[in-house]
Short mmCIF file of C-alpha atoms and ligand atoms in Angstrom, two decimals:
data_model
loop_
_atom_site.label_atom_id
_atom_site.label_comp_id
_atom_site.label_asym_id
_atom_site.label_seq_id
_atom_site.Cartn_x
_atom_site.Cartn_y
_atom_site.Cartn_z
CA UNK A 1 70.50 96.98 112.68
CA UNK A 2 70.60 93.72 110.78
CA UNK A 3 69.21 90.37 111.87
CA UNK A 4 69.91 89.34 115.43
CA UNK A 5 72.28 86.43 115.91
CA UNK A 6 71.50 83.45 118.15
CA UNK A 7 73.28 85.31 120.96
CA UNK A 8 70.34 87.72 121.02
CA UNK A 9 72.77 90.57 120.53
CA UNK A 10 72.69 92.62 117.33
CA UNK A 11 75.21 91.58 114.72
CA UNK A 12 78.37 93.64 114.38
CA UNK A 13 79.58 93.99 110.79
CA UNK A 14 83.22 94.24 109.86
CA UNK A 15 82.54 97.22 107.57
CA UNK A 16 79.65 99.45 106.52
CA UNK A 17 79.78 102.23 103.95
CA UNK A 18 78.93 105.69 105.26
CA UNK A 19 76.05 106.74 103.00
CA UNK A 20 73.29 109.20 103.84
CA UNK A 21 70.55 111.45 102.60
CA UNK A 22 73.06 113.76 100.88
CA UNK A 23 74.16 110.97 98.52
CA UNK A 24 70.50 110.13 97.74
CA UNK A 25 69.76 113.77 96.89
CA UNK A 26 72.86 114.03 94.72
CA UNK A 27 71.87 110.92 92.73
CA UNK A 28 68.28 112.18 92.35
CA UNK A 29 69.62 115.42 90.85
CA UNK A 30 71.63 113.48 88.28
CA UNK A 31 68.58 111.42 87.35
CA UNK A 32 66.47 114.56 86.98
CA UNK A 33 69.14 116.07 84.71
CA UNK A 34 68.67 113.27 82.19
CA UNK A 35 72.45 112.68 81.82
CA UNK A 36 73.50 109.64 83.83
CA UNK A 37 76.58 108.33 81.98
CA UNK A 38 80.07 109.82 82.21
CA UNK A 39 79.63 113.58 81.98
CA UNK A 40 79.87 116.80 84.00
CA UNK A 41 79.70 115.11 87.44
CA UNK A 42 82.58 112.79 86.56
CA UNK A 43 84.62 115.80 85.38
CA UNK A 44 83.87 117.64 88.61
CA UNK A 45 84.69 114.59 90.73
CA UNK A 46 88.03 114.28 88.92
CA UNK A 47 88.87 117.92 89.61
CA UNK A 48 87.92 117.71 93.26
CA UNK A 49 89.68 114.39 93.78
CA UNK A 50 92.91 115.67 92.20
CA UNK A 51 92.74 118.72 94.46
CA UNK A 52 92.13 116.65 97.61
CA UNK A 53 94.89 114.18 96.84
CA UNK A 54 97.34 116.84 95.58
CA UNK A 55 97.62 115.09 92.22
CA UNK A 56 98.19 116.95 88.96
CA UNK A 57 95.63 114.91 86.98
CA UNK A 58 92.81 112.51 87.85
CA UNK A 59 90.97 110.16 85.48
CA UNK A 60 87.88 108.41 86.85
CA UNK A 61 87.43 104.73 86.04
CA UNK A 62 84.97 101.90 86.63
CA UNK A 63 87.05 100.55 89.54
CA UNK A 64 90.60 100.39 90.88
CA UNK A 65 91.44 97.26 88.91
CA UNK A 66 90.78 99.05 85.62
CA UNK A 67 92.74 102.08 86.90
CA UNK A 68 95.74 99.78 87.55
CA UNK A 69 95.28 98.23 84.11
CA UNK A 70 95.36 101.69 82.48
CA UNK A 71 98.35 102.76 84.61
CA UNK A 72 100.38 99.84 83.27
CA UNK A 73 99.37 100.58 79.66
CA UNK A 74 100.24 104.28 79.79
CA UNK A 75 103.56 103.38 81.45
CA UNK A 76 104.28 101.18 78.43
CA UNK A 77 104.25 97.85 80.26
CA UNK A 78 103.45 94.77 78.20
CA UNK A 79 104.49 91.27 77.12
CA UNK A 80 107.93 90.24 78.29
CA UNK A 81 108.03 92.75 81.13
CA UNK A 82 108.19 91.89 84.83
CA UNK A 83 106.18 93.88 87.36
CA UNK A 84 107.11 93.54 91.04
CA UNK A 85 104.00 93.38 93.26
CA UNK A 86 103.37 92.28 96.84
CA UNK A 87 101.78 88.86 97.06
CA UNK A 88 100.14 90.14 100.26
CA UNK A 89 97.39 92.15 98.59
CA UNK A 90 93.95 91.80 97.11
CA UNK A 91 94.44 89.69 93.98
CA UNK A 92 93.69 92.62 91.61
CA UNK A 93 97.22 93.95 92.28
CA UNK A 94 98.69 90.82 90.67
CA UNK A 95 95.99 90.50 88.02
CA UNK A 96 96.61 93.93 86.46
CA UNK A 97 100.11 93.07 85.13
CA UNK A 98 98.75 89.72 83.95
CA UNK A 99 96.07 91.53 81.86
CA UNK A 100 98.73 93.42 79.87
CA UNK A 101 100.76 90.25 79.24
CA UNK A 102 103.43 91.07 81.81
CA UNK A 103 104.57 88.75 84.60
CA UNK A 104 103.76 89.65 88.21
CA UNK A 105 106.83 88.92 90.35
CA UNK A 106 105.99 88.63 94.02
CA UNK A 107 107.91 90.58 96.65
CA UNK A 108 107.73 90.04 100.39
CA UNK A 109 106.55 92.72 102.82
CA UNK A 110 107.65 94.40 106.00
CA UNK A 111 106.14 92.65 109.07
CA UNK A 112 104.96 95.87 110.74
CA UNK A 113 103.27 97.64 107.82
CA UNK A 114 102.39 94.75 105.51
CA UNK A 115 103.90 96.77 102.68
CA UNK A 116 106.78 96.26 100.26
CA UNK A 117 110.00 98.12 101.06
CA UNK A 118 113.04 99.10 98.99
CA UNK A 119 114.74 95.95 100.34
CA UNK A 120 111.93 93.52 99.48
CA UNK A 121 111.51 95.13 96.04
CA UNK A 122 115.29 94.91 95.42
CA UNK A 123 115.17 91.19 96.27
CA UNK A 124 112.51 90.64 93.58
CA UNK A 125 114.06 92.67 90.73
CA UNK A 126 114.95 90.86 87.52
CA UNK A 127 116.56 92.01 84.27
CA UNK A 128 113.04 92.37 82.86
CA UNK A 129 111.55 94.47 85.68
CA UNK A 130 109.92 97.56 84.18
CA UNK A 131 107.42 98.50 86.91
CA UNK A 132 106.65 98.08 90.59
CA UNK A 133 103.20 98.27 92.15
CA UNK A 134 103.52 99.43 95.76
CA UNK A 135 100.36 99.05 97.85
CA UNK A 136 99.19 101.14 100.81
CA UNK A 137 97.87 98.03 102.51
CA UNK A 138 94.72 98.60 104.52
CA UNK A 139 95.50 102.30 104.35
CA UNK A 140 98.99 102.01 105.88
CA UNK A 141 101.18 104.33 103.76
CA UNK A 142 103.96 102.56 101.89
CA UNK A 143 107.41 104.13 102.33
CA UNK A 144 107.54 105.30 98.72
CA UNK A 145 110.66 107.52 98.63
CA UNK A 146 113.25 104.73 99.14
CA UNK A 147 111.44 102.59 96.57
CA UNK A 148 111.58 105.44 94.04
CA UNK A 149 115.23 106.08 94.92
CA UNK A 150 115.90 102.45 93.98
CA UNK A 151 113.69 102.31 90.88
CA UNK A 152 113.91 105.75 89.23
CA UNK A 153 117.60 105.44 88.22
CA UNK A 154 116.83 102.03 86.72
CA UNK A 155 113.97 103.40 84.62
CA UNK A 156 111.45 101.30 86.58
CA UNK A 157 108.04 102.99 86.96
CA UNK A 158 106.59 102.92 90.47
CA UNK A 159 102.79 102.74 90.52
CA UNK A 160 101.04 103.22 93.86
CA UNK A 161 98.04 100.98 94.48
CA UNK A 162 96.21 103.38 96.78
CA UNK A 163 92.93 101.41 96.66
CA UNK A 164 92.73 101.68 100.46
CA UNK A 165 94.66 104.95 100.69
CA UNK A 166 92.08 107.76 100.66
CA UNK A 167 92.61 109.75 103.86
CA UNK A 168 96.08 108.33 104.58
CA UNK A 169 99.18 110.54 104.56
CA UNK A 170 102.83 110.08 103.65
CA UNK A 171 105.40 112.60 104.86
CA UNK A 172 102.75 115.25 105.46
CA UNK A 173 100.94 114.88 102.12
CA UNK A 174 98.10 112.62 100.99
CA UNK A 175 99.38 109.21 99.86
CA UNK A 176 99.75 108.97 96.09
CA UNK A 177 100.87 112.61 95.81
CA UNK A 178 104.49 111.50 95.37
CA UNK A 179 103.78 108.84 92.77
CA UNK A 180 103.87 109.21 88.98
CA UNK A 181 100.79 107.00 88.86
CA UNK A 182 98.35 105.99 91.61
CA UNK A 183 95.15 103.92 91.47
CA UNK A 184 92.22 104.32 93.87
CA UNK A 185 89.14 102.26 94.72
CA UNK A 186 85.64 103.38 95.66
CA UNK A 187 84.31 99.91 96.42
CA UNK A 188 82.07 99.86 99.56
CA UNK A 189 84.80 98.02 101.47
CA UNK A 190 87.09 101.05 101.04
CA UNK A 191 87.12 104.41 102.85
CA UNK A 192 85.17 106.32 100.16
CA UNK A 193 82.55 104.61 98.04
CA UNK A 194 80.63 105.21 94.83
CA UNK A 195 79.16 101.66 94.77
CA UNK A 196 81.88 100.58 92.38
CA UNK A 197 84.39 103.06 91.02
CA UNK A 198 88.01 104.00 90.75
CA UNK A 199 90.46 106.75 89.86
CA UNK A 200 93.84 107.01 88.23
CA UNK A 201 95.95 109.98 89.33
CA UNK A 202 99.17 110.97 87.62
CA UNK A 203 101.78 113.71 87.54
CA UNK A 204 102.04 113.51 83.73
CA UNK A 205 99.67 115.27 81.31
CA UNK A 206 100.45 112.86 78.45
CA UNK A 207 99.61 109.82 80.58
CA UNK A 208 96.38 111.44 81.81
CA UNK A 209 95.32 112.23 78.21
CA UNK A 210 95.99 108.72 77.01
CA UNK A 211 94.22 107.13 80.00
CA UNK A 212 91.21 109.41 79.40
CA UNK A 213 90.96 108.18 75.81
CA UNK A 214 91.64 104.52 76.60
CA UNK A 215 88.92 104.35 79.25
CA UNK A 216 86.40 105.39 76.58
CA UNK A 217 87.17 102.99 73.71
CA UNK A 218 90.13 105.24 72.64
CA UNK A 219 87.51 107.45 70.96
CA UNK A 220 88.90 110.73 69.58
CA UNK A 221 86.02 112.66 71.18
CA UNK A 222 84.22 111.81 74.40
CA UNK A 223 80.53 110.91 74.27
CA UNK A 224 79.82 113.87 76.57
CA UNK A 225 81.49 116.36 74.24
CA UNK A 226 79.81 114.89 71.14
CA UNK A 227 76.48 115.35 72.86
CA UNK A 228 77.05 119.09 73.01
CA UNK A 229 76.60 119.60 69.26
CA UNK A 230 73.72 118.58 67.02
CA UNK A 231 75.94 117.75 64.09
CA UNK A 232 78.76 115.70 65.58
CA UNK A 233 82.05 115.30 63.75
CA UNK A 234 83.01 111.73 62.84
CA UNK A 235 85.01 110.16 65.65
CA UNK A 236 87.99 107.92 65.09
CA UNK A 237 89.78 105.26 67.10
CA UNK A 238 93.55 105.42 66.94
CA UNK A 239 94.13 102.33 69.10
CA UNK A 240 92.18 99.59 70.89
CA UNK A 241 90.57 101.00 74.00
CA UNK A 242 88.24 99.84 76.75
CA UNK A 243 85.01 100.77 78.42
CA UNK A 244 86.34 101.63 81.88
CA UNK A 245 84.02 104.59 82.45
CA UNK A 246 82.47 105.82 85.66
CA UNK A 247 78.89 107.14 85.54
CA UNK A 248 77.66 110.57 86.64
CA UNK A 249 75.43 108.73 89.15
CA UNK A 250 78.55 107.35 90.83
CA UNK A 251 80.49 110.62 90.60
CA UNK A 252 77.63 112.50 92.30
CA UNK A 253 77.96 110.08 95.23
CA UNK A 254 81.73 110.48 95.14
CA UNK A 255 81.50 114.27 95.44
CA UNK A 256 79.45 113.94 98.63
CA UNK A 257 81.82 111.28 99.92
CA UNK A 258 84.82 113.59 99.40
CA UNK A 259 83.16 116.09 101.72
CA UNK A 260 82.75 113.33 104.29
CA UNK A 261 86.35 112.10 104.04
CA UNK A 262 87.86 114.11 106.93
CA UNK A 263 85.07 112.95 109.27
CA UNK A 264 85.27 109.34 108.08
CA UNK A 265 89.01 109.25 108.74
CA UNK A 266 88.75 111.05 112.10
CA UNK A 267 86.11 108.57 113.29
CA UNK A 268 88.05 105.56 112.06
CA UNK A 269 91.21 106.80 113.78
CA UNK A 270 89.37 107.43 117.04
CA UNK A 271 87.95 103.89 117.07
CA UNK A 272 91.32 102.44 116.05
CA UNK A 273 93.01 104.21 118.96
CA UNK A 274 90.39 102.70 121.28
CA UNK A 275 91.13 99.19 120.01
CA UNK A 276 94.87 99.78 120.31
CA UNK A 277 94.62 100.98 123.88
CA UNK A 278 92.30 98.17 124.95
CA UNK A 279 94.38 95.44 123.30
CA UNK A 280 97.81 96.75 124.30
CA UNK A 281 98.04 94.51 127.35
CA UNK A 282 96.72 91.34 125.72
CA UNK A 283 99.59 88.84 125.41
CA UNK A 284 100.28 87.66 121.86
CA UNK A 285 98.30 90.44 120.17
CA UNK A 286 100.02 93.04 117.96
CA UNK A 287 97.93 95.84 116.50
CA UNK A 288 98.45 97.72 113.23
CA UNK A 289 99.74 101.26 113.77
CA UNK A 290 100.89 104.42 112.01
CA UNK A 291 104.40 104.01 110.62
CA UNK A 292 107.07 106.66 111.32
CA UNK A 293 106.52 108.30 107.93
CA UNK A 294 102.78 108.84 107.89
CA UNK A 295 99.26 108.14 109.07
CA UNK A 296 96.79 105.45 108.10
CA UNK A 297 93.07 105.83 107.43
CA UNK A 298 92.67 102.41 109.09
CA UNK A 299 90.71 101.23 106.05
CA UNK A 300 91.45 97.90 107.72
CA UNK A 301 92.26 97.53 111.39
CA UNK A 302 94.11 94.27 111.79
CA UNK A 303 95.63 92.42 114.69
CA UNK A 304 98.37 89.82 114.48
CA UNK A 305 98.22 86.78 116.77
CA UNK A 306 101.67 85.70 117.94
CA UNK A 307 102.75 82.43 119.56
CA UNK A 308 101.69 83.77 122.99
CA UNK A 309 98.05 83.95 122.00
CA UNK A 310 96.36 80.76 123.28
CA UNK A 311 94.26 79.87 120.23
CA UNK A 312 94.68 79.95 116.46
CA UNK A 313 93.31 82.72 114.28
CA UNK A 314 90.57 80.44 112.87
CA UNK A 315 89.37 79.69 116.40
CA UNK A 316 89.20 83.36 117.33
CA UNK A 317 87.11 83.99 114.21
CA UNK A 318 84.71 81.27 115.40
CA UNK A 319 84.55 82.75 118.89
CA UNK A 320 83.82 86.20 117.48
CA UNK A 321 81.13 84.79 115.18
CA UNK A 322 79.53 83.00 118.14
CA UNK A 323 79.28 86.39 119.81
CA UNK A 324 77.57 87.89 116.73
CA UNK A 325 80.72 89.62 115.49
CA UNK A 326 81.85 89.46 111.89
CA UNK A 327 85.64 89.73 111.62
CA UNK A 328 87.76 88.72 108.61
CA UNK A 329 90.94 86.82 107.91
CA UNK A 330 93.81 89.21 107.23
CA UNK A 331 95.04 90.22 103.78
CA UNK A 332 95.27 87.36 101.30
CA UNK A 333 98.48 86.07 99.71
CA UNK A 334 98.11 85.87 95.92
CA UNK A 335 100.95 83.35 95.50
CA UNK A 336 98.91 80.76 97.40
CA UNK A 337 95.80 81.08 95.22
CA UNK A 338 95.17 78.50 92.48
CA UNK A 339 95.28 81.32 89.90
CA UNK A 340 98.98 81.93 90.65
CA UNK A 341 100.15 78.77 92.42
CA UNK A 342 101.39 77.12 89.25
CA UNK A 343 102.67 80.20 87.49
CA UNK A 344 106.24 81.41 87.50
CA UNK A 345 106.11 84.44 89.77
CA UNK A 346 109.78 84.78 90.68
CA UNK A 347 111.81 83.33 93.50
CA UNK A 348 111.81 85.94 96.27
CA UNK A 349 111.25 84.55 99.76
CA UNK A 350 107.70 85.25 100.99
CA UNK A 351 108.02 84.18 104.62
CA UNK A 352 106.65 87.41 106.12
CA UNK A 353 103.74 87.29 103.66
CA UNK A 354 102.95 83.71 104.70
CA UNK A 355 103.14 84.63 108.38
CA UNK A 356 100.90 87.70 108.10
CA UNK A 357 98.28 86.06 105.92
CA UNK A 358 98.02 83.17 108.41
CA UNK A 359 98.03 85.09 111.69
CA UNK A 360 96.20 88.37 111.12
CA UNK A 361 92.53 89.20 111.35
CA UNK A 362 90.57 92.34 110.57
CA UNK A 363 88.29 93.69 113.29
CA UNK A 364 84.99 95.57 112.77
CA UNK A 365 85.48 99.28 112.16
CA UNK A 366 82.83 101.57 110.65
CA UNK A 367 80.97 104.80 111.40
CA UNK A 368 78.02 103.08 113.06
CA UNK A 369 80.21 101.04 115.39
CA UNK A 370 79.44 102.30 118.87
CA UNK A 371 81.85 102.20 121.79
CA UNK A 372 79.59 99.51 123.30
CA UNK A 373 79.84 97.40 120.11
CA UNK A 374 83.57 97.80 120.16
CA UNK A 375 83.69 96.76 123.81
CA UNK A 376 81.93 93.50 122.84
CA UNK A 377 84.70 92.78 120.31
CA UNK A 378 87.42 93.62 122.83
CA UNK A 379 85.75 91.49 125.53
CA UNK A 380 85.81 88.35 123.35
CA UNK A 381 89.51 88.78 122.54
CA UNK A 382 90.41 89.38 126.20
CA UNK A 383 88.27 86.47 127.35
CA UNK A 384 89.94 84.10 124.88
CA UNK A 385 93.39 85.36 125.86
CA UNK A 386 92.67 84.52 129.49
CA UNK A 387 91.65 80.93 128.99
CA UNK A 388 93.24 77.76 127.73
CA UNK A 389 91.78 76.27 124.58
CA UNK A 390 88.54 74.42 125.40
CA UNK A 391 88.28 70.85 124.14
CA UNK A 392 85.35 71.35 121.75
CA UNK A 393 87.03 74.25 119.99
CA UNK A 394 90.12 72.29 119.05
CA UNK A 395 87.94 70.21 116.71
CA UNK A 396 85.70 73.04 115.56
CA UNK A 397 88.48 75.37 114.57
CA UNK A 398 90.38 73.24 112.11
CA UNK A 399 90.87 75.65 109.23
C1 PLP B 401 90.19 96.61 96.73
C2 PLP B 401 91.53 96.61 96.15
C3 PLP B 401 91.74 96.62 94.76
C4 PLP B 401 90.61 96.50 93.78
O1 PLP B 401 89.71 97.56 93.82
P1 PLP B 401 88.39 97.51 92.92
O2 PLP B 401 87.90 98.91 92.95
O3 PLP B 401 87.45 96.56 93.58
O4 PLP B 401 88.78 97.07 91.57
C5 PLP B 401 93.04 96.68 94.30
N1 PLP B 401 94.08 96.74 95.13
C6 PLP B 401 93.93 96.72 96.47
C7 PLP B 401 95.13 96.80 97.35
C8 PLP B 401 92.65 96.65 97.03
O5 PLP B 401 92.52 96.60 98.35
#
């Protein structure tokens, strides 16, 4: 338990990574082996991850942002190209196309899932569109098939940003399995964690090979393989690469985390169902749910506050904080950030994005959240819903 809040009740965090003794032992073994950089553990993590996610190839990276960056490069995206992305996403989704000199063009999202659809992507297409990045927002699987049906005939590559997608399913398979390229995050805020870390999965051997080289300075031979011989052949660099490597320390943690994944997802889904049931009758509250085509890991459990809810989102965040509960504003909208505000990012309407980013909040959900903790969160929301806005809050809650 962390520091007690003024309420006297222990603080409830929005998220906590699920890490235990097994991860500590796995890291200690790597340290004892003397090889801590990218090596055999990373290779094993890639194999196991590809197997779990039903992907043909997996290439480990330093994080999901670098995996997205590599995905765009291997897909041949560069200067002069447009890449359709949701504005409603962590900013890395929009930054990746910017890194390769392409222009992110913002598409709106579906109000129920928070994800782009074939319709919102179609509304954002330009003559220069060469790729689309479709996000599984908060773990909610994006409806990929209609987007591919739109894009494939046009030669537009669809990349799945599955940063939050580990443990989510789409049409009976893990998310990402139906994408030519998918990028994953192992940041502690996500379902699986390696501290920092990421993965690129792909159905194409040539793209996997190129990504593997590019993540390691585009070196002709990996450092791990050169280490195997005393007299190493001279390496060469056929293009300009990057250092986007994962370490064996991280991969050792990742291997343990993969074993935990089914339990992590089962626990998250049980707690999510409890929230959904308890909040079903609260006027003005809509809860995130599984779409018709799949299941979510509930990497984020968000609620949307409609006009029937008596106070604004900012006020509810204050009320939760006063009760020792850390919630979060919903998913950000990149088009409203200074980094993109003054850039040309297309002309698609983003009204659903604006609505969701202003009215949603993410509730605490992690493996150490007890039913009693969860009941405290639910009690605050119900209490607020039952009362008119008190005078002092109207001043306090100005965003
Ligand atoms: C977290 C996140 C990222 C970035 O992941 P990192 O591993 O921190 O680089 C990218 N896209 C989405 C949708 C995310 O939620």
